């Protein structure tokens, strides 16, 4: 990877570096249910998360920095999600959007629904709601960007499996 | 044909093999599993009935009575509707396929087979449709245990706080 995984960047360079990363988040929408509609609403003119530097509709997981799981993940779909996540290049972030992807939501006792995507992939931000409003997703994105802004890439690359405690957006 | 005329026609053709009930202008014809295929062929081929449109096929857990199979049919030419029902035993329930009469029944029978554990004899490809291949059990049967509910009672009965 070069220098960033060997030395801690000096604070001003780190600031500029992370500033660039936090405002060019190519996002991949793993839309599985009605939450995907709220995600799309967030990307459209009224809420418009492009103004926050979130660039929607990455052409594939290999071009994406941020994965938003929006909707009900079933056990049958779970291997596809895991594979998609594994295809994304580091550094990568995951937002779990909506009750279904957080914990199974209304399908908490179902025979076919995975009770939370965090059983499959690590999650950085949980956005609760059924479905959450676009503002909630914007809030989640802002919280994630705050975290990216103060992140040490060296730490991240050295210990790729460790993640800080996930952020839970207040309802 | 309206439901009453349909009933008369079916009873004339099939006699005691069929038990007709009319509810909400819909004729429900109950037959024995052994007559399922014969009745389905009649419904498909009899020009007076002309059930050419397959609506859906599904199962019902009737608990002690067994497992119900429900077939909804419609005639686009004659504009009448019919529900055909039968009951098979809970264990080893077998019923002939109707997927060659109505191609649309193919996936519905696969779904009913995996969710209720009913075998459709003569179906060309009776493998799981929706469930993962390694899934065990038939989740739409009432005795199917939902693991989450074993651990925690359904919270929906409580008023939200």
JSON list of C-alpha atoms in Angstrom, two decimals, chain B residues 10-11 13-20 29-36 38-39 84-86:
[
{"chain": "B", "resi": 10, "resn": "UNK", "atom": "CA", "xyz": [-69.87, -30.81, -11.92]},
{"chain": "B", "resi": 11, "resn": "UNK", "atom": "CA", "xyz": [-72.27, -33.03, -10.00]},
{"chain": "B", "resi": 13, "resn": "UNK", "atom": "CA", "xyz": [-70.21, -35.20, -14.50]},
{"chain": "B", "resi": 14, "resn": "UNK", "atom": "CA", "xyz": [-68.65, -36.49, -11.31]},
{"chain": "B", "resi": 15, "resn": "UNK", "atom": "CA", "xyz": [-71.50, -37.54, -9.03]},
{"chain": "B", "resi": 16, "resn": "UNK", "atom": "CA", "xyz": [-70.48, -38.29, -5.46]},
{"chain": "B", "resi": 17, "resn": "UNK", "atom": "CA", "xyz": [-66.79, -37.74, -6.08]},
{"chain": "B", "resi": 18, "resn": "UNK", "atom": "CA", "xyz": [-67.20, -34.02, -5.57]},
{"chain": "B", "resi": 19, "resn": "UNK", "atom": "CA", "xyz": [-68.54, -32.09, -2.55]},
{"chain": "B", "resi": 20, "resn": "UNK", "atom": "CA", "xyz": [-69.60, -28.63, -3.68]},
{"chain": "B", "resi": 29, "resn": "UNK", "atom": "CA", "xyz": [-65.31, -28.30, -4.87]},
{"chain": "B", "resi": 30, "resn": "UNK", "atom": "CA", "xyz": [-63.72, -30.74, -2.45]},
{"chain": "B", "resi": 31, "resn": "UNK", "atom": "CA", "xyz": [-62.50, -34.05, -3.85]},
{"chain": "B", "resi": 32, "resn": "UNK", "atom": "CA", "xyz": [-60.53, -37.03, -2.58]},
{"chain": "B", "resi": 33, "resn": "UNK", "atom": "CA", "xyz": [-56.78, -37.02, -3.41]},
{"chain": "B", "resi": 34, "resn": "UNK", "atom": "CA", "xyz": [-57.35, -40.04, -5.64]},
{"chain": "B", "resi": 35, "resn": "UNK", "atom": "CA", "xyz": [-59.77, -38.04, -7.80]},
{"chain": "B", "resi": 36, "resn": "UNK", "atom": "CA", "xyz": [-57.56, -34.91, -7.94]},
{"chain": "B", "resi": 38, "resn": "UNK", "atom": "CA", "xyz": [-59.25, -36.88, -12.92]},
{"chain": "B", "resi": 39, "resn": "UNK", "atom": "CA", "xyz": [-61.17, -33.80, -11.81]},
{"chain": "B", "resi": 84, "resn": "UNK", "atom": "CA", "xyz": [-60.68, -27.11, -5.97]},
{"chain": "B", "resi": 85, "resn": "UNK", "atom": "CA", "xyz": [-59.64, -28.55, -2.63]},
{"chain": "B", "resi": 86, "resn": "UNK", "atom": "CA", "xyz": [-58.43, -31.82, -1.25]}
]
